PDB file of C-alpha atoms in Angstrom:
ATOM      1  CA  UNK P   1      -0.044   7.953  -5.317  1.00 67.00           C
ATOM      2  CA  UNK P   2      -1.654   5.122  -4.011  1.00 84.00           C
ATOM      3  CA  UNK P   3      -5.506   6.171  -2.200  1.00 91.00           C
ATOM      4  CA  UNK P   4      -7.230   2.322  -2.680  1.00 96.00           C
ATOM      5  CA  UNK P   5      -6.387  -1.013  -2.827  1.00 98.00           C
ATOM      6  CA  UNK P   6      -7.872  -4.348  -2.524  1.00 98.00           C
ATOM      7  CA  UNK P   7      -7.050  -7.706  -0.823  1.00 98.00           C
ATOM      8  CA  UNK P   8      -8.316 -10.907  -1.930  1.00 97.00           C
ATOM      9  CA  UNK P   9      -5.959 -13.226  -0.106  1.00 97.00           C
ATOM     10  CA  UNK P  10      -6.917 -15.085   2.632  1.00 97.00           C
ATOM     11  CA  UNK P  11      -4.779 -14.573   5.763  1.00 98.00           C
ATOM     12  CA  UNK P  12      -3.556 -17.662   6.157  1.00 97.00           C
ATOM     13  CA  UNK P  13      -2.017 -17.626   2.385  1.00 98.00           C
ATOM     14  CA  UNK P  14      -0.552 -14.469   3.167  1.00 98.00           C
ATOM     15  CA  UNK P  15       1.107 -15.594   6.211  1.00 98.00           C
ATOM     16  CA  UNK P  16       2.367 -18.620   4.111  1.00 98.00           C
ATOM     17  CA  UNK P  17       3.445 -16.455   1.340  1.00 98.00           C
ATOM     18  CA  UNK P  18       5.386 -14.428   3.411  1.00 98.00           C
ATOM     19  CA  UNK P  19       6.670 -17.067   5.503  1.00 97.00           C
ATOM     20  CA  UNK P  20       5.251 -14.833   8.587  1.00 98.00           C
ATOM     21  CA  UNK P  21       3.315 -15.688  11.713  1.00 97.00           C
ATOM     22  CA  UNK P  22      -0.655 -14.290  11.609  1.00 97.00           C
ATOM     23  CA  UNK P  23      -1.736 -12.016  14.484  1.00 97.00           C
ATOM     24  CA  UNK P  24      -5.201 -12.664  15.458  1.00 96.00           C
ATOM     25  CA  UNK P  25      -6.940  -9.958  14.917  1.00 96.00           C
ATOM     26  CA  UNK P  26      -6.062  -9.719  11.412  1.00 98.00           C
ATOM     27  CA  UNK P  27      -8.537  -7.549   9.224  1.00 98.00           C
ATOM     28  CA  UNK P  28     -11.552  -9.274   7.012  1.00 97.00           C
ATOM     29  CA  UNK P  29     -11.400 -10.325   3.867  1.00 97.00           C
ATOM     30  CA  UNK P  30     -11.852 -10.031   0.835  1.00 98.00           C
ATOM     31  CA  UNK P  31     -12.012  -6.225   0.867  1.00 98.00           C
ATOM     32  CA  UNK P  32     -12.501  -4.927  -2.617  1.00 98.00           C
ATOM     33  CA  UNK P  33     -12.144  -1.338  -1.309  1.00 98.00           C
ATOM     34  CA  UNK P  34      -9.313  -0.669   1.499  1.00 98.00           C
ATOM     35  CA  UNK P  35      -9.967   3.154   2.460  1.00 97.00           C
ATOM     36  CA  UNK P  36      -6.915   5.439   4.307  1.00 97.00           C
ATOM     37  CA  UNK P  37      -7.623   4.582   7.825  1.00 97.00           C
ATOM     38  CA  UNK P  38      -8.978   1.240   7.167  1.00 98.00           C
ATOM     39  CA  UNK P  39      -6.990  -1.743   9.045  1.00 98.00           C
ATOM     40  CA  UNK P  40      -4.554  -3.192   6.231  1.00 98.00           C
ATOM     41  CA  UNK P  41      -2.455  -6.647   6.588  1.00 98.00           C
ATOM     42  CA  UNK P  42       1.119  -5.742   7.194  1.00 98.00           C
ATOM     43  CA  UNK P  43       4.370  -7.991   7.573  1.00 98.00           C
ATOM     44  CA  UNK P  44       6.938  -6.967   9.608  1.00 97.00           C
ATOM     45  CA  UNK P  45       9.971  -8.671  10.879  1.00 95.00           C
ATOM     46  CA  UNK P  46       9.990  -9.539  14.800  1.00 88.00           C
ATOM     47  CA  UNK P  47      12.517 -11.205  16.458  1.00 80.00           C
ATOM     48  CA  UNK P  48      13.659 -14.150  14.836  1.00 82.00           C
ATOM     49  CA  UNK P  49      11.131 -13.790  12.262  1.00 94.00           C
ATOM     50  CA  UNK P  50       8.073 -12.499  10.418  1.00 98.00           C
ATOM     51  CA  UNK P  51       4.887 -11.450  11.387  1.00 98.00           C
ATOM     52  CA  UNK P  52       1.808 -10.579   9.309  1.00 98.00           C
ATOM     53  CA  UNK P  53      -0.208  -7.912  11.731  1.00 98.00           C
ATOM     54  CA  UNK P  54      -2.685  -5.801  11.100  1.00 98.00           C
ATOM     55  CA  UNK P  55      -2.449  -1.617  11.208  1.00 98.00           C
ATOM     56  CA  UNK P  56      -3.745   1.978  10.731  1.00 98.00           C
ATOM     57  CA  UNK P  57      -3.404   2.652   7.278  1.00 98.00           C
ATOM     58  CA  UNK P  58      -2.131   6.432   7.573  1.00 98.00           C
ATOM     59  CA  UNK P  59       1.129   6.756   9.489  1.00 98.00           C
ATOM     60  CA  UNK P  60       0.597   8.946  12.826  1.00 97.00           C
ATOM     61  CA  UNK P  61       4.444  10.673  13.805  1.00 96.00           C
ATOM     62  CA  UNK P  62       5.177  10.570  17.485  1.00 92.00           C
ATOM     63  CA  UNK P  63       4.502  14.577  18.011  1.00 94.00           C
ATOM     64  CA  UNK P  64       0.535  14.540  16.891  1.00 95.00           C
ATOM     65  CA  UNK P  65      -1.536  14.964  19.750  1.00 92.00           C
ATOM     66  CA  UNK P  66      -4.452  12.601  18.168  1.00 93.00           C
ATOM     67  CA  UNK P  67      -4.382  10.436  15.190  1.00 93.00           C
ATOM     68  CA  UNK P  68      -5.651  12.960  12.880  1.00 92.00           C
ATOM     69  CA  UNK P  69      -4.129  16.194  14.379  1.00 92.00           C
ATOM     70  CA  UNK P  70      -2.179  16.423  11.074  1.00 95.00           C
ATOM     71  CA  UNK P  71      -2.022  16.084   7.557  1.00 95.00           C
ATOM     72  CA  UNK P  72      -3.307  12.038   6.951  1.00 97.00           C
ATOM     73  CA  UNK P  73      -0.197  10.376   5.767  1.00 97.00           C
ATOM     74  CA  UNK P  74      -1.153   7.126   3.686  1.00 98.00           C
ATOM     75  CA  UNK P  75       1.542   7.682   1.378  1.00 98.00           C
ATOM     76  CA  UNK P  76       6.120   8.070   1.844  1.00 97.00           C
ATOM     77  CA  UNK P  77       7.560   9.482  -1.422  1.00 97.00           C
ATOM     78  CA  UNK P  78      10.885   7.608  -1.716  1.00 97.00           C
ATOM     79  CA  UNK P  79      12.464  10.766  -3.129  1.00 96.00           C
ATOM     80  CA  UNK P  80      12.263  12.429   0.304  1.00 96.00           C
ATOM     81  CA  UNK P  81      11.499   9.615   2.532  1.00 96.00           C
ATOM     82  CA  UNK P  82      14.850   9.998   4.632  1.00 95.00           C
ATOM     83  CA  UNK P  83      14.966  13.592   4.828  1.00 96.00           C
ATOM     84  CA  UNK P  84      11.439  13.856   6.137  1.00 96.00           C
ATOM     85  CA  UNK P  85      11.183  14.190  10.189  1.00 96.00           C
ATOM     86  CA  UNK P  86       7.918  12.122  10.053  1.00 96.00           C
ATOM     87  CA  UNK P  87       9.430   9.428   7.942  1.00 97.00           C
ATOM     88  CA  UNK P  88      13.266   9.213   8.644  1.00 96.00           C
ATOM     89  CA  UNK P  89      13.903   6.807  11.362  1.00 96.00           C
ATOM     90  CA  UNK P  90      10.759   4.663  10.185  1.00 97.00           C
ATOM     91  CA  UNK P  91      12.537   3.999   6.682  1.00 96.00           C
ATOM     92  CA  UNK P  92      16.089   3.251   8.571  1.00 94.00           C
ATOM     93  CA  UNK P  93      14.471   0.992  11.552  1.00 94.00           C
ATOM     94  CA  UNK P  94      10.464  -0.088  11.281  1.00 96.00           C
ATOM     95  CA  UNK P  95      10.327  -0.684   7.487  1.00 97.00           C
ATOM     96  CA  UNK P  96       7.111  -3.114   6.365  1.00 98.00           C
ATOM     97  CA  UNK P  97       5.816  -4.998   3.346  1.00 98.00           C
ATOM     98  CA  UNK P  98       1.920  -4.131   2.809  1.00 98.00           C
ATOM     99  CA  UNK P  99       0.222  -6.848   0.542  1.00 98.00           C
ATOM    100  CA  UNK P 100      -2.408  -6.176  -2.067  1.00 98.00           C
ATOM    101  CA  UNK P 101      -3.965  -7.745  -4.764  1.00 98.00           C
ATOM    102  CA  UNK P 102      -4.716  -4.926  -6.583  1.00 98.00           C
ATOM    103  CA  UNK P 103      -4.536  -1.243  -6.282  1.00 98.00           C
ATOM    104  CA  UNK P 104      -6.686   1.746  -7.634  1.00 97.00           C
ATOM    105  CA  UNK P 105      -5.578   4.790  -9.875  1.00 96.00           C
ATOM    106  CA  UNK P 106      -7.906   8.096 -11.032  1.00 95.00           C
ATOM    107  CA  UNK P 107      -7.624   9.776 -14.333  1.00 91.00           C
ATOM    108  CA  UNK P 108      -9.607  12.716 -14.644  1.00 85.00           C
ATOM    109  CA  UNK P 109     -11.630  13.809 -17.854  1.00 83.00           C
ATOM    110  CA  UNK P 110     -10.916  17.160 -19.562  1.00 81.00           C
ATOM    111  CA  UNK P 111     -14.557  17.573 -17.794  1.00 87.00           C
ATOM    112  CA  UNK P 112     -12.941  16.687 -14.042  1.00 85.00           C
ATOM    113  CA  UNK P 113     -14.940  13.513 -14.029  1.00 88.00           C
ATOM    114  CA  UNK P 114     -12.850  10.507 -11.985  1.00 90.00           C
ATOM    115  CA  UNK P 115     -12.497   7.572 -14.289  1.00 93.00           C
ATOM    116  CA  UNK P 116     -10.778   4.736 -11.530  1.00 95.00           C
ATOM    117  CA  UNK P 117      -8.319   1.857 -12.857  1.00 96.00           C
ATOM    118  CA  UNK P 118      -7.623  -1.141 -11.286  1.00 97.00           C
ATOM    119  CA  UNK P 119      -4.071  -2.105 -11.246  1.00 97.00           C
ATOM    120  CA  UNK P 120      -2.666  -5.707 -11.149  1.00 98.00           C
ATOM    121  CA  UNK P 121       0.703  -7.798 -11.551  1.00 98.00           C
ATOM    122  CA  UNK P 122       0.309  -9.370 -15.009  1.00 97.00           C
ATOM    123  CA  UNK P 123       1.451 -12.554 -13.180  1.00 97.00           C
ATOM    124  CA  UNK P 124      -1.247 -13.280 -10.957  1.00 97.00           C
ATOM    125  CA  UNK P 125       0.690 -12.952  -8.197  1.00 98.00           C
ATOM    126  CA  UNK P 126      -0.209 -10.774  -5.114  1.00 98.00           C
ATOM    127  CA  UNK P 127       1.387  -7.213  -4.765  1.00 98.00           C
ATOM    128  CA  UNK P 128       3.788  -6.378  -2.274  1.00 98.00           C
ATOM    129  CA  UNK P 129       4.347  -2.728  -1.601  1.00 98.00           C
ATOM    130  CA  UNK P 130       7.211  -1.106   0.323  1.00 98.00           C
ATOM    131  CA  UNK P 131       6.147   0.306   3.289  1.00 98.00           C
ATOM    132  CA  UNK P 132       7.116   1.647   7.129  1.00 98.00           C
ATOM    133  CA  UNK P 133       5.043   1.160  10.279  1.00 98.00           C
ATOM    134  CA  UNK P 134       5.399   3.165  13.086  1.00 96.00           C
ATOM    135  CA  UNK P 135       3.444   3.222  16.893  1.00 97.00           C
ATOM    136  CA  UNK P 136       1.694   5.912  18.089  1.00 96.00           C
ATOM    137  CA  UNK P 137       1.664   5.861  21.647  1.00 90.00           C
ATOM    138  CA  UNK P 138      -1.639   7.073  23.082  1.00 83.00           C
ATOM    139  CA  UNK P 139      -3.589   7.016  26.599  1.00 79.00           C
ATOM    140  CA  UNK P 140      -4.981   4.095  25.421  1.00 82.00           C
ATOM    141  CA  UNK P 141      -1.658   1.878  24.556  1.00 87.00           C
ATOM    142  CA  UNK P 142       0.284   2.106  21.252  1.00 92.00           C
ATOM    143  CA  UNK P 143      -1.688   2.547  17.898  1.00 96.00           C
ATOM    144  CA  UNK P 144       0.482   0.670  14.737  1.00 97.00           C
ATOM    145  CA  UNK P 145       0.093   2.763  11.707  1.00 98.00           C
ATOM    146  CA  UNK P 146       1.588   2.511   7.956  1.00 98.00           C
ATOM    147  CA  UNK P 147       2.541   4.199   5.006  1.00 98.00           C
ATOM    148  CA  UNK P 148       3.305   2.930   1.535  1.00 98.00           C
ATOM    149  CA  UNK P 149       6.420   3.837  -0.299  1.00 98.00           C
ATOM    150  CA  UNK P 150       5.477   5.401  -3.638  1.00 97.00           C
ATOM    151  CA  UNK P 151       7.602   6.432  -6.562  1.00 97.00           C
ATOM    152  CA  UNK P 152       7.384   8.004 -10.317  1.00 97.00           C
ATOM    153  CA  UNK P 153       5.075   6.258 -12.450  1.00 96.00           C
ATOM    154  CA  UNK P 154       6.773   4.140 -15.019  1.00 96.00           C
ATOM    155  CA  UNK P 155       5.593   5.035 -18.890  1.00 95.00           C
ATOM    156  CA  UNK P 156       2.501   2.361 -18.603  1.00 94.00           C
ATOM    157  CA  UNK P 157       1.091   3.295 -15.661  1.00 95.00           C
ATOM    158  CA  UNK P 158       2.157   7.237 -16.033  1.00 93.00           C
ATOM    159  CA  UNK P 159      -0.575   7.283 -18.840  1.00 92.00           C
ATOM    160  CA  UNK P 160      -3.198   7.441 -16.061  1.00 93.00           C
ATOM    161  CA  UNK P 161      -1.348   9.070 -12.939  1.00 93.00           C
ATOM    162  CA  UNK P 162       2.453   9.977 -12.416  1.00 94.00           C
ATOM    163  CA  UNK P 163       3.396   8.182  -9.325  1.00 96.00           C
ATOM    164  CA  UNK P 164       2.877   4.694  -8.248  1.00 97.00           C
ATOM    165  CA  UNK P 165       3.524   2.201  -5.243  1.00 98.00           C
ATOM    166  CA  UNK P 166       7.067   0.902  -4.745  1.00 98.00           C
ATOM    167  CA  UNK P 167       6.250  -2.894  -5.957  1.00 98.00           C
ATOM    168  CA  UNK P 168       9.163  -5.427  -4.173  1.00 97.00           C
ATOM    169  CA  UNK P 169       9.807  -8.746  -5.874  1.00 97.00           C
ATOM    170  CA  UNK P 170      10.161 -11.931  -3.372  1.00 97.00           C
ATOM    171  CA  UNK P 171      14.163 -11.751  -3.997  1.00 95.00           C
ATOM    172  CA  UNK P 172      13.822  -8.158  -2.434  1.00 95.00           C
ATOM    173  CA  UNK P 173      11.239  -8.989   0.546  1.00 96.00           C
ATOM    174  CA  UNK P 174      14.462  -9.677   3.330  1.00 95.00           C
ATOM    175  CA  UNK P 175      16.234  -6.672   1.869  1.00 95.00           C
ATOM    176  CA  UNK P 176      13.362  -4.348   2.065  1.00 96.00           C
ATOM    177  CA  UNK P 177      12.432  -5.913   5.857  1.00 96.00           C
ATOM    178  CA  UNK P 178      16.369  -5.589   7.065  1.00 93.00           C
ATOM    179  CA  UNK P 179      16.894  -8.610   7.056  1.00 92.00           C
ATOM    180  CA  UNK P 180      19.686  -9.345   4.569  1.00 85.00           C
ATOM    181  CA  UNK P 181      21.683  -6.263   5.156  1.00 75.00           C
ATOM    182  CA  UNK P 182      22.070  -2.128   3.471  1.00 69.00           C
ATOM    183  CA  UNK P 183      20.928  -1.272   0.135  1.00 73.00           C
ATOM    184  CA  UNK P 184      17.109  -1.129   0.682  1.00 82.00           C
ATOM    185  CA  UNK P 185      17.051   2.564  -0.704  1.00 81.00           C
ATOM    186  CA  UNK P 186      18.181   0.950  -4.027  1.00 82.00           C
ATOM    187  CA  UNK P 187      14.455  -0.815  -3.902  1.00 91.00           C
ATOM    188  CA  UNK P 188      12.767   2.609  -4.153  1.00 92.00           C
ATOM    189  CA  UNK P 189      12.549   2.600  -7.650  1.00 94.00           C
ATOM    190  CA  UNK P 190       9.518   2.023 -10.673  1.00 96.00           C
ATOM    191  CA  UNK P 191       8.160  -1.148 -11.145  1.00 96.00           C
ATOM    192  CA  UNK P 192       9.045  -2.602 -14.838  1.00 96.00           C
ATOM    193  CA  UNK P 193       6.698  -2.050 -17.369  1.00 94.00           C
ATOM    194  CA  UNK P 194       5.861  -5.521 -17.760  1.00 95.00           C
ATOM    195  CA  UNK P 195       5.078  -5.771 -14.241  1.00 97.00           C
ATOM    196  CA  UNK P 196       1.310  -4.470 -14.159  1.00 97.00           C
ATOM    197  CA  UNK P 197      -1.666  -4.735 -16.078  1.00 96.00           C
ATOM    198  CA  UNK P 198      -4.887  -2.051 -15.668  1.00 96.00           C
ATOM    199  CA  UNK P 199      -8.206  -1.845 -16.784  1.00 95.00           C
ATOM    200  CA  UNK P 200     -10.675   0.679 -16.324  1.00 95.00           C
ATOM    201  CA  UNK P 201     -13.627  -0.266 -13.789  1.00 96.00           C
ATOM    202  CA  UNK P 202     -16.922   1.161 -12.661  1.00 94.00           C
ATOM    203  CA  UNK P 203     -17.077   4.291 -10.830  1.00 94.00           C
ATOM    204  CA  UNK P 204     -18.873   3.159  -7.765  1.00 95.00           C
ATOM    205  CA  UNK P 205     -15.257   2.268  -6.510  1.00 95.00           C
ATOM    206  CA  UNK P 206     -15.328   6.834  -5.667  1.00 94.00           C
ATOM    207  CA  UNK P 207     -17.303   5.863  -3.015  1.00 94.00           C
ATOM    208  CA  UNK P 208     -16.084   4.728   0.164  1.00 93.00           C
ATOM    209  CA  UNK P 209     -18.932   2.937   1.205  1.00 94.00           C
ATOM    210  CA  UNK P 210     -18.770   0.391  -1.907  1.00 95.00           C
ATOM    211  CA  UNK P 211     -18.016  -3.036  -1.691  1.00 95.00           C
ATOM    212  CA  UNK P 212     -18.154  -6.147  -3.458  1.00 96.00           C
ATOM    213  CA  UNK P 213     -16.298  -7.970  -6.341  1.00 97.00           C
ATOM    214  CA  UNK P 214     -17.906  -6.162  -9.093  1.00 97.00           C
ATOM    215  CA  UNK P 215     -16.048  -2.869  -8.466  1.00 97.00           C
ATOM    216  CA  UNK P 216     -12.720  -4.918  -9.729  1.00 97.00           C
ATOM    217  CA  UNK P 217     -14.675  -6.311 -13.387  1.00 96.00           C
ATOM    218  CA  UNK P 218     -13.065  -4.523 -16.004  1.00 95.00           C
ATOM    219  CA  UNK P 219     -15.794  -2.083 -17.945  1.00 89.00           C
ATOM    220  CA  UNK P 220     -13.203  -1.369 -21.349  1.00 69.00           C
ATOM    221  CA  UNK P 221      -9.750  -0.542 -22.310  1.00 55.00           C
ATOM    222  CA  UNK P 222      -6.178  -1.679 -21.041  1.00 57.00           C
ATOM    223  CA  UNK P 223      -3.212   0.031 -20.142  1.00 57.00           C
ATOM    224  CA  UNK P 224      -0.165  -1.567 -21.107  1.00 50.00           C
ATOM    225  CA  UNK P 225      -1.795  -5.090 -21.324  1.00 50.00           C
TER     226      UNK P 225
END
């Protein structure tokens, strides 16, 4: 599962990072508290090369009749990705990388109360999820949406909820986009355990309407550190 993330970058280090031309309409940032059907940062290769663009985040499939005529699709598990009718030909043709700099996890209290983690690289380094992109044509013109790949936990973050992001390291970014050739379905698979780090933060991050830096400050505890 992946229901929250934040982004930190600036644009212009993300397009460098990536080695991808920025759109101009590009999304604000920092956002400490990216929302399903928020506008993420997306790269995507066009042409000769990359671009970092912005899109829906909750993938629309060609046959809904408006953008929310369906279940909201924010998340692809890789399991079933290619069997799926509203995911196949995205993860064959229009796959994406979706940049983060953190993400958020829930565990839930024998009570039901929501305790949110924030999820990092150890590193430092910026996330880079698997994802696939796909344009919903409209009235209006075409609307770009996205999904993120996810996958079972691995054993660290499993302790707080059993499936997590497909995480792609920089060697894997051309495989992932198409651009070096087959295998990208060997990519689908847990990060390493000594890949993330969490901590638990404050649970104003359950609201939607929270921003600000603060609802990333670690409150107590570690997972995996």
């Amino acid at each position: 599962m992946c229901g929250r993330i934040a982004v930190t970058l600036p644009s212009d280090s993300m397009a460098k990072l990536f080695a991808a031309l920025p759109a101009n309409n590009l999304p604000s940032v920092p956002n400490y508290n990216i929302c399903p059907t928020d506008t993420v940062h997306v790269v995507r290769s066009r042409g000769e090369g990359r671009a970092l663009v912005a899109m829906r985040w909750g993938f629309v499939p060609q046959w809904y009749k408006t953008p929310n005529n369906g279940p909201l699709l924010i998340n692809a598990r890789a399991e079933t990705i290619a069997g799926k009718p509203a995911f196949a030909e995205a993860v064959r043709a229009r796959r994406c990388i979706i940049p983060a700099s953190g993400y958020y996890e829930w565990a839930s209290t024998a009570e039901g109360v929501k305790l949110p983690w924030y999820y990092t690289r150890k590193d430092g380094a910026p996330l880079a999820f698997a994802g696939i992109w796909q344009d919903w044509e409209s009235a209006d013109g075409p609307l770009a949406t996205c999904a993120v790949v996810t996958t079972g936990s691995n054993a660290m973050a499993g302790k707080v909820h059993h499936r997590m992001p497909v995480i792609l390291e920089p060697e894997a970014w051309g495989k992932w986009l198409g651009e070096e050739g087959r295998g990208a379905a060997l990519l689908m698979t847990p990060a390493p355990e000594a890949t993330l780090r969490a901590h638990r933060v404050n649970r104003a991050v359950n609201s939607n309407r929270a921003k600000g830096s603060e609802l990333i400050e670690p409150l107590e505890g570690d997972v995996g550190a």
